[in-house]
CSV table of C-alpha atoms in Angstrom, one decimal:
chain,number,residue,atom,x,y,z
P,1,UNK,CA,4.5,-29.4,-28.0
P,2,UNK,CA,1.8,-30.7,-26.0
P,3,UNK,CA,2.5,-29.7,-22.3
P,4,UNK,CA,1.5,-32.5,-19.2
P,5,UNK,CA,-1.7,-30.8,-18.3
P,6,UNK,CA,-0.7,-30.6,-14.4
P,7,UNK,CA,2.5,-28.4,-15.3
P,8,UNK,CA,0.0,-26.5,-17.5
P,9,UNK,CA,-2.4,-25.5,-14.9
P,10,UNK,CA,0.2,-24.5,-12.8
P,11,UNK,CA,1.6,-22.4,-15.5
P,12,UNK,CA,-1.3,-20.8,-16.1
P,13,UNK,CA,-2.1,-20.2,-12.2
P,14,UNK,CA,1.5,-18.5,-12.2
P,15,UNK,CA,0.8,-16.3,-15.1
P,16,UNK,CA,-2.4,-15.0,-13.2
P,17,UNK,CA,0.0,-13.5,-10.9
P,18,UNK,CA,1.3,-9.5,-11.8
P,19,UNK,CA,4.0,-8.8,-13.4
P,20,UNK,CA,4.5,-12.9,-14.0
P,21,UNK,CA,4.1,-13.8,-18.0
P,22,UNK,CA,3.8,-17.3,-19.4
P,23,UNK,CA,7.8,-17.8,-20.2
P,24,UNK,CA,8.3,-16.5,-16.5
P,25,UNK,CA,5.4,-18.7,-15.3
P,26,UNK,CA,6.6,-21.7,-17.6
P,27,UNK,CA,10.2,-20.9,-15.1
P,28,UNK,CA,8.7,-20.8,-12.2
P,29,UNK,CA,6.6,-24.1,-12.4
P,30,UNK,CA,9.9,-25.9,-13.7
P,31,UNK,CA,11.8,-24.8,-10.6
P,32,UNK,CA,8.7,-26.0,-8.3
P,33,UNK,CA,8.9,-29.3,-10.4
P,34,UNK,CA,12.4,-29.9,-10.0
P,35,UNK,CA,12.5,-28.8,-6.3
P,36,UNK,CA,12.0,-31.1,-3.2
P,37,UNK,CA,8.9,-31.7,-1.6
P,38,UNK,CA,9.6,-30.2,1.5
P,39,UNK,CA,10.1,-27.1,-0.3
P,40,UNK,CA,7.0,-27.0,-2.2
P,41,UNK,CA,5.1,-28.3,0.7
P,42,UNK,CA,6.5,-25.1,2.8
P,43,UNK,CA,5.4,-22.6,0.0
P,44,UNK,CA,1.7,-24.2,-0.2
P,45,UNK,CA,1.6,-23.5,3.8
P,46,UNK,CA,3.3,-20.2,3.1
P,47,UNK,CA,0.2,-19.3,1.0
P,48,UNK,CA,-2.7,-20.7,2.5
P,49,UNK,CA,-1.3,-19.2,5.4
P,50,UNK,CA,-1.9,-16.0,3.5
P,51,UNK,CA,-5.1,-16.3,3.4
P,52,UNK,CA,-6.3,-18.2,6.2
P,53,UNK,CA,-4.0,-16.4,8.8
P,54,UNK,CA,-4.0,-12.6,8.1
P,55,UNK,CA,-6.5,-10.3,8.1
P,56,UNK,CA,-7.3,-6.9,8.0
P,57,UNK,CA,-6.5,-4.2,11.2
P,58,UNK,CA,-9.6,-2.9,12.4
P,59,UNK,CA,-8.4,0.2,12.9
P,60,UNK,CA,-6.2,1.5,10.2
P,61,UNK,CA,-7.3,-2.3,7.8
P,62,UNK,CA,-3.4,-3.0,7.4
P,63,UNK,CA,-2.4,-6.4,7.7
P,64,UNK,CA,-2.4,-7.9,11.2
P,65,UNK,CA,-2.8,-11.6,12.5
P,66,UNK,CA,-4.9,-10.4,15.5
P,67,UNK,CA,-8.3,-7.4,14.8
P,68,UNK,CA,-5.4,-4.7,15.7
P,69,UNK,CA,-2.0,-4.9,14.3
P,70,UNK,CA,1.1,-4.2,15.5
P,71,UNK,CA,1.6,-0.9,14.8
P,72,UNK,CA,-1.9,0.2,16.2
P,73,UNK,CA,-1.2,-2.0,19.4
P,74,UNK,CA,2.0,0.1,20.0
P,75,UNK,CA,2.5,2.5,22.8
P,76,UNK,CA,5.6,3.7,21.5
P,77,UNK,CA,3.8,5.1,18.4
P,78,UNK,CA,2.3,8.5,18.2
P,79,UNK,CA,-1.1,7.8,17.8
P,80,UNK,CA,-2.1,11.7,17.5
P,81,UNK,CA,-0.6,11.3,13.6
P,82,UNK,CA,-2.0,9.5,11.3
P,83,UNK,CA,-0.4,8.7,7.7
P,84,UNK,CA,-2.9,7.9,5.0
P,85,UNK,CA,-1.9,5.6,2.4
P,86,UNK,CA,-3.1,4.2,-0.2
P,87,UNK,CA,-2.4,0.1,-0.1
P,88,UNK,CA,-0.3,-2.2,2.4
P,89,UNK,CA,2.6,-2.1,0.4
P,90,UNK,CA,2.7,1.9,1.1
P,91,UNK,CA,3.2,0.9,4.6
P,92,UNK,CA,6.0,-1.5,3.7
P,93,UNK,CA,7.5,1.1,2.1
P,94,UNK,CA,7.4,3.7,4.9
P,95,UNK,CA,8.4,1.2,7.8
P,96,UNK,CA,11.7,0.5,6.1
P,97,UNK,CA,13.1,3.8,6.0
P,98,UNK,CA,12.4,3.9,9.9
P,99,UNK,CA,11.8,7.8,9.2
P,100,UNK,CA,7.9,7.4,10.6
P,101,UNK,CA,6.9,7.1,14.2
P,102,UNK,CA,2.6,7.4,14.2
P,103,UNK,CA,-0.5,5.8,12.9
P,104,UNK,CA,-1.3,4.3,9.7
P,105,UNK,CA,-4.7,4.5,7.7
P,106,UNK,CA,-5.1,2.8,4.3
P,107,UNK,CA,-7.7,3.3,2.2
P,108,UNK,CA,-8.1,0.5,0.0
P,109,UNK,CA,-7.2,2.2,-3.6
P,110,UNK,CA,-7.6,5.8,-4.7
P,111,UNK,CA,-10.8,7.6,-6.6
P,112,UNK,CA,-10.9,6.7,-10.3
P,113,UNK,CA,-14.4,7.4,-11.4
P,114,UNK,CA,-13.3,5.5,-14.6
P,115,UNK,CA,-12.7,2.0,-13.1
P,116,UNK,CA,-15.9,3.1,-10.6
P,117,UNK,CA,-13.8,3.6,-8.0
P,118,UNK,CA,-15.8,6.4,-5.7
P,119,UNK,CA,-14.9,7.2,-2.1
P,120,UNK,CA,-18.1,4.9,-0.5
P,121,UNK,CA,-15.4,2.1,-1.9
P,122,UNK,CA,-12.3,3.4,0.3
P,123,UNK,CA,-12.1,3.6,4.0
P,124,UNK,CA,-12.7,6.9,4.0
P,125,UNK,CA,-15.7,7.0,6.1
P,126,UNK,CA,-13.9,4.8,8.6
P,127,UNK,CA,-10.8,7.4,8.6
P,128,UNK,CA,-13.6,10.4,9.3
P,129,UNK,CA,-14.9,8.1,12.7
P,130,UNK,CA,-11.2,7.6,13.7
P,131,UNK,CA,-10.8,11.8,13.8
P,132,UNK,CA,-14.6,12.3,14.9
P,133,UNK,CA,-13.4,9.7,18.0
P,134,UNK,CA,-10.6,12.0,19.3
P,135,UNK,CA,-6.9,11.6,19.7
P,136,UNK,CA,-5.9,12.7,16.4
P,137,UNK,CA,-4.1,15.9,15.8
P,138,UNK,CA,-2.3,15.4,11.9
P,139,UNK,CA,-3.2,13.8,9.0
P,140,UNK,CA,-0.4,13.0,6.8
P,141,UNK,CA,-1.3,12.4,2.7
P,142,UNK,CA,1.3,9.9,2.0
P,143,UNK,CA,-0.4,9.0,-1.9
P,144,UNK,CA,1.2,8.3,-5.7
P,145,UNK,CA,1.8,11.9,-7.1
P,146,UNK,CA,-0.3,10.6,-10.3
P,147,UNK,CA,-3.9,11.8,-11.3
P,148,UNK,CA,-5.8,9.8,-9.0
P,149,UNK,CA,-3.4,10.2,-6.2
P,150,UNK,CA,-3.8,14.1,-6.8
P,151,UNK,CA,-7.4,13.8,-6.8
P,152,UNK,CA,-7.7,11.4,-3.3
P,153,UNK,CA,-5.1,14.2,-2.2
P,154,UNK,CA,-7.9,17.0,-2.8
P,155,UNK,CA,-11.1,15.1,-1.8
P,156,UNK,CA,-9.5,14.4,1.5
P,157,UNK,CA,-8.1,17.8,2.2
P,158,UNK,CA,-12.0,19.6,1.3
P,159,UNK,CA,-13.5,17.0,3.4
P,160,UNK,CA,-10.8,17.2,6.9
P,161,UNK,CA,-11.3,21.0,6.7
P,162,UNK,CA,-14.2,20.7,8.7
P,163,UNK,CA,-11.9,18.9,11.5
P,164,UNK,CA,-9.8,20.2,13.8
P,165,UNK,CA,-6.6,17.9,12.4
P,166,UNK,CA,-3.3,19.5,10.4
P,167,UNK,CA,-3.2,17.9,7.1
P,168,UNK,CA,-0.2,17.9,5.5
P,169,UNK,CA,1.0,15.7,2.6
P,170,UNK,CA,4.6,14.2,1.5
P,171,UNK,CA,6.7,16.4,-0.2
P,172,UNK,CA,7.5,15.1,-3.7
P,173,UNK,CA,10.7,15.8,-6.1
P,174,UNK,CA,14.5,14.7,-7.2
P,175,UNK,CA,15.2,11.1,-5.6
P,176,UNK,CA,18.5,10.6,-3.8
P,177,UNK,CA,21.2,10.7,-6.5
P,178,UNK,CA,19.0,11.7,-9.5
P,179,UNK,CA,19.9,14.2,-12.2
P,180,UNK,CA,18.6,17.0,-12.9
P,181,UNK,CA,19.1,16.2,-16.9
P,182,UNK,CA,17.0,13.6,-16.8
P,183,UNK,CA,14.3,14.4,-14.4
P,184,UNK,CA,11.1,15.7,-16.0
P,185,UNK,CA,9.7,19.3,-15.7
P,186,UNK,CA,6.8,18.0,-13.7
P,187,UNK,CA,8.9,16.4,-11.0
P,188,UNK,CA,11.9,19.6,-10.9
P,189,UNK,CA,8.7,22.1,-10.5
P,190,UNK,CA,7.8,20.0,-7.8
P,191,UNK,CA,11.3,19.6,-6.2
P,192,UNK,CA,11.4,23.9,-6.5
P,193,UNK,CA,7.7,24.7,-5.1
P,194,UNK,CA,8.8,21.8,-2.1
P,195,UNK,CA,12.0,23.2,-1.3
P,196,UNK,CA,12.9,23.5,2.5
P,197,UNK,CA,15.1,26.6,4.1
P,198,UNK,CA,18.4,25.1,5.4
């Protein structure tokens, strides 16, 4: 069937999205098409203003409209502890469970030496400046628990020895209402050598 090539295109913009296949796509462009203008006028905005309003913080390079973001701006955040993460959506993540009252840093990715990922890439030089100003008192390694993850993890803890910081890093193990049946070794070794005295 030979598709009208302005649905096409958008299909295939779609399908450039993650996570989004062609059927998906294919969905999505049908809704757009069938949808009032006013809709699809507002997400168009929505996205340019993605990229034409936002930026990154200039302090911890999270997303902010202004060159500090909110949570940098704060005075009712303690500063003196910093969380490093690994992208924006890390961030996300911690704000929602309102668990997490300090700083943010976030690196940009994690080493892979495979997909030539190396630290000169991350923001870890600009994490080193932020200690070597002052202020900060406790790093906090908030990264995925996979291989790269581990190996960030270890880089960063070799290179803040030299620095008069606490570095600590998440503790990892059983999620809220897991089972132990199904949970793998790895994760139940890491629940046991993470356990906390009640």
């Amino acid at each position: 069937m030979l598709i009208a090539e302005p649905l096409q295109r958008a299909i295939d913009e779609l399908s450039k999205l993650p996570s989004i296949g062609k059927k998906t796509a294919q969905r999505l462009a049908l809704h757009l098409l069938k949808s009032d203008k006013e809709t699809v006028e507002s997400l168009v905005d929505a996205i340019g203003a993605l990229k034409n309003e936002l930026r990154f913080c200039e302090i911890c390079f999270n997303l902010s409209v202004e060159e500090k973001c909110d949570i940098c701006k704060s005075p009712k955040r303690d500063h003196s502890v910093v969380c490093v993460v690994e992208e924006i959506s890390d961030v996300i993540a911690i704000e929602k469970t309102n668990e997490y009252n300090g700083a943010y840093h976030v690196l940009g990715g994690v080493l892979n030496p495979l997909a030539d990922i190396t630290p000169d890439k991350l923001h870890i030089g600009e994490l080193i400046k932020r200690i070597e100003s002052g202020g900060v008192n406790e790093i906090i390694l908030a990264l995925n628990p996979d291989a790269e993850g581990d190996a960030t993890s270890l880089y960063l803890t070799k290179i803040l020895k030299e620095y008069p910081v606490k570095v600590s890093r998440i503790a990892r193990g059983l999620p809220i209402g897991g089972d132990l049946e199904f949970a793998d070794p790895a994760t139940i070794g890491r629940a046991f050598s993470g356990r906390i005295q009640l």
